Amino acid sequence: MAVSRSGFSSRMGFIMAAAGSAVGLGNIWGFPTQTASNGGAAFVLVYLVLAFCLAYPAFMAELLIGRYGQANAVTSLQKMSKTLWQKRFAFLVGFGGIICAALILSFYGIIAGWMMSYAIEPVLKLASFETGASWVVTHSLTRNLMFTSLFMLATIFIIRHGVENGIEKWSKRLMPLLIVLLVLLSSYVFTLEGASAGLDAYLNPDISSILDPNLLISALGQAFFSLSLGTSVMVIYGSYISKKENLVTLGAQVTLIDVSIAFLAGLLIIPAMYVAQAQGVTIFAEDGSLVSGSSLVFTILPTLFQSMGDVGLFVAFAFFVLMSIAALTSSISMLEGPVSYAVERHNLKRETATTIIGLIILAFSMVIVFNLSFMLDLVAIISTQYGQPIVAMLCCVFVGWIWHRNDVLAEIKEGNSDVEHSVFWKIWPWYTKFVCPTAIAVVFIHSL
Ligand code: PHE
């Protein structure tokens, strides 16, 4: 049975959806946290270079694979394979990405659930429901199970509505809101005492730490996670774009939005930490490094919000709503990878596939919740530090070594007839063939 495919209705729809996938907890939580734990501005600088020089080319590879294949990750990769072993390899890479997306969603949903619970706290406080307010921000099995389920149900709800009425519609609503909230919050933080010291730590690089291998690895991992690479997500989003669109420009625009929002989030969080310090909160660990990880978002920032009095309730609400929105536009893309596969390869109805796969992932999240202390980190490491770089590297290998060169060039030319005169045309095919896989492999092996 041939399934008629839907897709994004407009260029803007694609940009919002792809940027929605890219911009998530990785930008607003991960990037500032990594910046804080890797010596501030030096990390920012290395991240910017790697995002544009390595992550963007790999991102283009995934988008092009999807648009060429006009199908889920496995089918798209198989369309460019000629021999039997190439087709098997295509299955491995495509399905690997899908599993990776599902694994990421299973732990991402838990953290996103915490963001939602922290967003509800100020509301309960305003309603003078103190017991409820303290319950939602206290770690407990019931709280975690409840909010993870709530978040996953929201994700399932959107994906059941399909590409145009689900992903595109909600990304177009939520992304502008996210940007407005981020700008308002950081402008407010700038007016507070201590913010300028934070700006200094964020923007003045200590050049000597730039070549630190740990910093390089963290920055590359962060860039790949942020652009949702190696998870089949950008392949499937690429497959929903019309052949009339100029993919090279669209990809660059999404990368730019993703990087800018991470940068903006840093402008909010790092100064906010120094504002907290000016108010007596400890922001440095014993070894002199800035506090990072979950204590940054779930301890330091709430303390800061509390010290603001009543305004703090509104600021806290805005901040955690921002986090929840960012997480939701990412989680829907993670679910779309496996769902599109089930719909297109196994002829399942979208609604059925979404509900079944969503609930299986939720069940796995619950297993993690029951074993939080050891499973959360484990699943995160397996999927993001191993899975993503390997699959992303193999996608580049596919484009460089298996996909017929003339077909690659023809696909780049779709919607972009002048591309032959551009730097992208001259450099990218060669770059994806040699530089990307080697660089990713080197950094990956180094990280072991
Ligand atoms: N890019 C998202 C973020 O920054 C996370 C993500 C990873 C989304 C993988 C989809 C796939 O939070």
XYZ file of C-alpha atoms and ligand atoms in Angstrom:
460
model
C 0.000 0.000 0.000
C 1.461 3.337 -0.998
C 1.326 5.881 1.784
C 0.864 9.442 0.580
C 3.450 11.537 2.347
C 2.799 14.824 4.013
C 5.469 17.427 4.590
C 6.124 20.939 5.812
C 3.758 23.393 4.169
C 6.266 26.233 3.968
C 9.896 27.215 4.302
C 9.091 28.936 7.606
C 7.420 25.778 8.830
C 10.580 23.793 8.181
C 12.833 26.398 9.796
C 10.702 26.528 12.941
C 10.439 22.745 13.167
C 14.132 22.049 12.533
C 15.198 24.885 14.819
C 12.654 23.570 17.313
C 14.334 20.186 17.229
C 17.796 21.675 17.481
C 17.005 24.188 20.204
C 16.306 22.301 23.393
C 17.659 21.526 26.816
C 20.991 21.117 25.039
C 21.073 24.833 24.265
C 19.469 26.341 27.316
C 20.796 23.953 29.918
C 23.655 21.977 28.323
C 25.520 24.775 26.616
C 25.706 27.197 29.574
C 26.510 24.291 31.901
C 29.328 23.087 29.669
C 30.556 26.642 29.329
C 30.609 26.964 33.097
C 32.486 23.718 33.614
C 34.973 24.258 30.780
C 36.389 27.607 31.715
C 33.881 30.056 30.218
C 34.623 31.993 27.050
C 37.287 29.617 25.653
C 34.600 26.955 25.394
C 32.251 29.373 23.629
C 34.894 30.128 21.031
C 35.762 26.482 20.318
C 32.077 25.595 20.205
C 31.365 28.240 17.573
C 34.211 27.014 15.369
C 33.222 23.342 15.662
C 29.517 24.027 15.173
C 30.118 25.730 11.841
C 33.093 23.692 10.589
C 32.041 20.176 11.583
C 28.459 20.045 12.783
C 26.998 22.134 9.943
C 28.510 19.965 7.150
C 27.310 16.805 8.915
C 23.902 18.397 9.387
C 23.740 19.119 5.637
C 24.634 15.489 4.905
C 21.630 14.266 6.932
C 19.217 16.795 5.420
C 20.330 15.906 1.889
C 20.005 12.170 2.520
C 16.429 12.705 3.670
C 15.393 15.010 0.889
C 16.855 12.687 -1.730
C 15.205 9.615 -0.225
C 11.849 11.301 0.564
C 11.367 8.747 3.307
C 12.345 7.642 6.810
C 16.030 7.198 7.615
C 16.320 3.508 6.710
C 14.481 3.745 3.382
C 16.313 6.952 2.431
C 19.730 5.421 3.032
C 18.747 2.244 1.217
C 17.651 4.244 -1.828
C 21.219 5.379 -2.360
C 22.686 1.905 -1.834
C 23.391 -0.322 -4.811
C 24.715 -3.613 -3.478
C 23.276 -5.951 -0.871
C 25.919 -5.164 1.724
C 25.357 -1.454 1.185
C 21.654 -1.958 1.822
C 22.423 -3.858 5.020
C 24.807 -1.170 6.107
C 22.091 1.405 5.326
C 19.701 -0.470 7.575
C 22.233 -0.534 10.373
C 22.958 3.193 10.175
C 19.326 4.264 9.726
C 17.955 1.979 12.399
C 20.859 2.840 14.699
C 19.844 6.493 14.457
C 16.217 5.651 15.210
C 17.183 3.658 18.327
C 19.439 6.507 19.353
C 16.531 8.982 19.099
C 14.320 6.685 21.178
C 17.005 6.287 23.857
C 17.581 10.022 24.034
C 13.860 10.621 24.374
C 13.661 8.135 27.247
C 15.977 10.187 29.468
C 15.187 13.596 27.985
C 11.540 13.134 28.967
C 12.538 12.722 32.618
C 14.570 15.938 32.711
C 11.863 17.768 30.777
C 9.382 16.510 33.378
C 11.460 18.191 36.093
C 11.364 21.427 34.120
C 7.578 21.204 34.042
C 7.375 20.510 37.752
C 9.565 23.539 38.482
C 7.312 25.641 36.236
C 4.273 24.633 38.238
C 5.849 25.435 41.610
C 5.492 29.243 41.400
C 1.878 28.840 40.283
C 1.101 26.704 43.328
C 2.890 29.210 45.547
C 0.845 32.060 44.145
C -2.257 30.020 44.894
C -0.915 29.661 48.485
C -0.741 25.905 48.053
C 2.563 25.544 49.884
C 2.541 21.774 50.448
C 1.927 21.133 46.759
C 4.587 23.667 45.824
C 7.257 21.964 47.861
C 6.139 18.486 46.704
C 6.628 19.287 43.017
C 10.229 20.364 43.537
C 11.208 17.554 45.902
C 12.692 14.416 44.336
C 10.309 11.515 44.704
C 9.383 8.488 42.682
C 5.759 9.564 42.320
C 6.694 13.078 41.261
C 9.135 11.778 38.645
C 6.723 9.199 37.278
C 3.929 11.731 37.099
C 5.789 14.503 35.315
C 7.661 12.205 32.938
C 4.296 10.745 31.891
C 2.765 14.191 31.500
C 5.575 15.335 29.258
C 5.535 12.162 27.166
C 1.771 12.402 26.701
C 2.169 15.967 25.400
C 4.805 14.706 22.946
C 2.553 11.850 21.797
C -0.394 14.233 21.424
C 1.512 16.487 19.004
C 3.055 13.683 16.930
C -0.309 11.958 16.505
C -1.429 15.053 14.586
C 1.217 14.554 11.911
C 3.767 16.789 10.253
C 1.788 19.861 9.271
C -0.877 19.906 11.975
C 1.380 18.618 14.708
C 5.091 19.337 14.368
C 4.847 22.413 12.158
C 1.873 24.044 13.851
C 3.259 23.656 17.363
C 6.813 24.634 16.443
C 5.491 27.814 14.842
C 3.572 28.639 18.005
C 6.196 27.702 20.550
C 9.490 28.836 18.983
C 8.691 32.584 18.807
C 7.438 32.408 22.400
C 10.700 30.787 23.440
C 12.794 33.508 21.804
C 10.722 36.307 23.352
C 10.985 34.741 26.823
C 14.731 34.268 26.462
C 15.334 37.874 25.409
C 13.096 39.266 28.166
C 14.722 37.148 30.851
C 18.297 37.952 29.873
C 17.527 41.688 29.574
C 16.114 41.543 33.086
C 19.146 39.699 34.484
C 21.464 42.324 32.945
C 19.905 44.995 35.153
C 20.847 43.138 38.346
C 23.975 43.566 40.438
C 26.771 41.144 39.562
C 25.676 40.553 35.965
C 28.645 42.361 34.447
C 31.159 40.062 36.175
C 29.229 37.167 34.627
C 29.392 38.761 31.191
C 33.115 39.109 31.571
C 33.565 35.431 32.454
C 31.361 34.504 29.502
C 32.938 36.680 26.867
C 36.640 36.991 27.738
C 38.380 33.785 26.651
C 41.379 32.321 28.420
C 43.211 31.445 25.187
C 45.556 28.974 26.898
C 42.756 26.438 27.500
C 41.503 26.392 23.896
C 43.424 23.277 22.859
C 42.582 21.324 25.977
C 41.400 17.908 24.644
C 38.562 17.687 27.166
C 37.296 21.036 26.083
C 37.411 19.988 22.416
C 35.519 16.773 23.077
C 32.865 18.459 25.167
C 32.409 21.182 22.562
C 32.065 18.703 19.695
C 29.643 16.493 21.634
C 27.627 19.547 22.546
C 27.503 20.752 18.923
C 26.318 17.340 17.672
C 23.718 16.977 20.376
C 22.490 20.471 19.765
C 21.974 19.964 16.032
C 20.228 16.641 16.769
C 22.767 14.766 14.598
C 23.118 11.001 14.396
C 19.527 10.349 15.418
C 17.692 10.113 12.075
C 15.787 13.249 13.062
C 17.322 15.551 10.478
C 17.024 12.861 7.795
C 13.283 12.646 8.342
C 12.873 16.433 8.612
C 14.904 16.770 5.397
C 12.509 14.352 3.711
C 9.587 16.663 4.502
C 11.085 19.655 2.642
C 10.027 20.425 -0.884
C 12.540 19.932 -3.696
C 11.998 23.594 -4.595
C 13.725 24.842 -1.488
C 17.366 25.826 -1.276
C 18.620 23.371 1.303
C 22.092 24.861 1.660
C 20.677 28.177 2.851
C 17.942 26.603 4.965
C 20.497 24.405 6.742
C 22.719 27.399 7.407
C 19.790 29.380 8.783
C 18.823 26.616 11.188
C 22.438 26.227 12.347
C 22.639 29.962 12.909
C 19.414 30.015 14.942
C 20.589 27.053 17.004
C 23.980 28.570 17.766
C 22.518 32.014 18.469
C 20.005 30.642 20.933
C 22.691 28.678 22.764
C 24.759 31.858 22.894
C 21.771 33.843 24.146
C 21.044 31.225 26.800
C 24.636 31.606 27.981
C 24.056 35.366 28.188
C 21.190 34.605 30.529
C 22.585 31.803 32.687
C 26.211 32.767 33.281
C 25.410 36.362 34.362
C 22.510 34.958 36.434
C 25.021 32.808 38.336
C 27.122 35.835 39.179
C 24.004 37.735 40.222
C 23.276 34.835 42.556
C 26.811 35.126 43.888
C 26.318 38.843 44.568
C 23.356 37.751 46.672
C 25.390 35.345 48.743
C 24.884 32.060 46.865
C 27.984 29.875 46.401
C 28.586 29.402 42.699
C 32.093 27.965 42.772
C 32.890 24.368 43.664
C 35.770 23.569 45.999
C 38.274 23.227 43.155
C 37.498 26.771 42.032
C 35.407 25.801 38.996
C 31.917 27.136 38.423
C 29.122 24.927 39.714
C 27.458 23.155 36.812
C 25.247 20.169 36.123
C 21.811 19.870 37.576
C 22.637 21.953 40.652
C 22.985 24.966 38.380
C 19.451 24.867 37.046
C 17.700 23.226 39.975
C 19.495 24.871 42.912
C 21.330 28.072 42.063
C 18.756 29.592 39.754
C 15.774 28.842 42.023
C 17.708 30.407 44.940
C 18.238 33.460 42.793
C 14.550 33.620 41.867
C 13.575 33.290 45.517
C 15.762 36.198 46.520
C 13.825 38.412 44.105
C 10.665 38.230 46.195
C 7.335 38.224 44.385
C 8.834 39.157 41.006
C 10.931 36.028 41.386
C 7.805 33.875 41.150
C 7.052 35.255 37.707
C 10.659 35.033 36.586
C 10.895 31.427 37.777
C 7.663 30.587 35.987
C 8.861 32.188 32.743
C 12.228 30.454 32.951
C 10.910 26.938 33.500
C 8.136 27.372 30.948
C 10.888 28.361 28.525
C 12.773 25.170 29.371
C 9.669 23.031 28.965
C 8.824 24.533 25.575
C 12.360 24.059 24.311
C 12.246 20.448 25.441
C 8.886 19.776 23.815
C 9.827 21.016 20.338
C 12.867 18.697 20.574
C 11.108 15.664 21.988
C 8.536 15.655 19.180
C 11.347 15.375 16.661
C 12.839 12.422 18.563
C 9.509 10.594 18.439
C 9.008 11.376 14.743
C 12.096 9.307 13.787
C 10.755 5.953 15.025
C 7.125 6.796 14.146
C 7.881 7.635 10.507
C 9.772 4.350 10.247
C 6.871 2.317 11.625
C 4.345 4.119 9.417
C 6.305 3.831 6.196
C 7.880 0.408 6.606
C 5.181 -1.453 8.491
C 2.080 0.287 7.168
C 0.862 1.243 10.628
C -1.534 4.144 10.993
C 0.226 7.236 12.333
C -2.006 7.464 15.404
C -1.468 3.815 16.281
C 2.276 3.921 15.662
C 2.672 7.093 17.732
C 0.748 5.745 20.681
C 2.477 2.357 20.705
C 6.018 3.706 20.273
C 5.416 6.619 22.642
C 4.170 4.277 25.344
C 7.076 1.846 24.875
C 9.524 4.721 25.291
C 7.577 5.956 28.313
C 7.760 2.468 29.837
C 11.518 2.523 29.378
C 11.673 5.985 30.960
C 9.896 4.525 33.965
C 12.525 1.803 34.264
C 15.100 4.601 34.311
C 13.099 6.525 36.927
C 13.106 3.450 39.176
C 16.906 3.178 38.813
C 17.635 6.845 38.447
C 21.034 7.038 40.072
C 22.761 4.667 37.733
C 20.586 4.469 34.627
C 20.046 8.139 33.813
C 23.706 8.857 33.187
C 24.274 5.489 31.558
C 21.537 5.904 28.949
C 22.596 9.500 28.314
C 26.216 8.487 27.780
C 25.433 5.517 25.534
C 23.090 7.507 23.310
C 24.804 10.887 23.139
C 28.506 10.180 23.587
C 28.643 6.918 21.622
C 25.521 6.561 19.509
C 25.249 10.049 18.061
C 28.862 10.537 16.911
C 29.037 7.023 15.418
C 25.793 7.324 13.451
C 26.602 10.889 12.349
C 30.021 9.759 11.162
C 28.516 6.832 9.237
C 26.036 9.206 7.550
C 29.005 11.241 6.292
C 30.665 8.023 5.116
C 27.466 7.202 3.244
C 27.331 10.530 1.492
C 31.053 10.570 0.720
C 31.677 6.952 -0.255
C 28.447 5.188 -1.149
C 26.067 7.737 -2.587
C 26.883 8.302 -6.238
C 28.695 11.616 -6.591
C 26.525 12.815 -9.497
C 23.396 12.121 -7.478
C 24.787 14.057 -4.522
C 25.527 17.049 -6.726
C 22.121 16.825 -8.416
C 20.415 16.835 -5.023
C 22.372 19.898 -3.877
C 21.301 21.627 -7.072
C 17.582 21.057 -6.469
C 16.035 24.434 -5.644
C 19.464 26.024 -5.903
C 20.535 26.277 -9.533
C 23.327 28.825 -8.920
C 25.025 26.668 -6.321
C 27.854 25.697 -8.709
C 29.559 29.015 -8.102
C 29.469 28.727 -4.336
C 32.144 27.727 -1.861
C 29.763 25.079 -0.534
C 29.690 23.308 -3.909
C 33.443 23.334 -4.236
C 34.314 22.250 -0.714
C 31.465 20.346 0.880
C 31.501 17.026 -1.071
C 35.206 16.597 -0.485
C 34.940 17.819 3.071
C 32.166 15.342 3.932
C 34.112 12.527 2.327
C 37.398 13.035 4.146
C 37.424 15.718 6.815
C 34.130 15.090 8.668
C 34.461 11.336 9.213
C 38.130 11.624 10.164
C 37.602 14.518 12.554
C 34.620 12.861 14.216
C 36.524 9.572 14.527
C 39.595 11.280 15.979
C 37.612 13.150 18.601
C 35.566 10.050 19.361
C 38.557 7.764 19.819
C 40.201 10.396 21.913
C 37.195 10.547 24.198
C 37.505 6.806 24.913
N 18.983 19.174 19.926
C 18.219 18.931 21.095
C 18.716 19.836 22.228
O 19.576 20.626 22.049
C 18.280 17.520 21.543
C 18.032 16.498 20.501
C 18.944 15.479 20.330
C 16.886 16.547 19.713
C 18.730 14.514 19.391
C 16.667 15.552 18.762
C 17.585 14.541 18.605
O 18.240 19.736 23.317
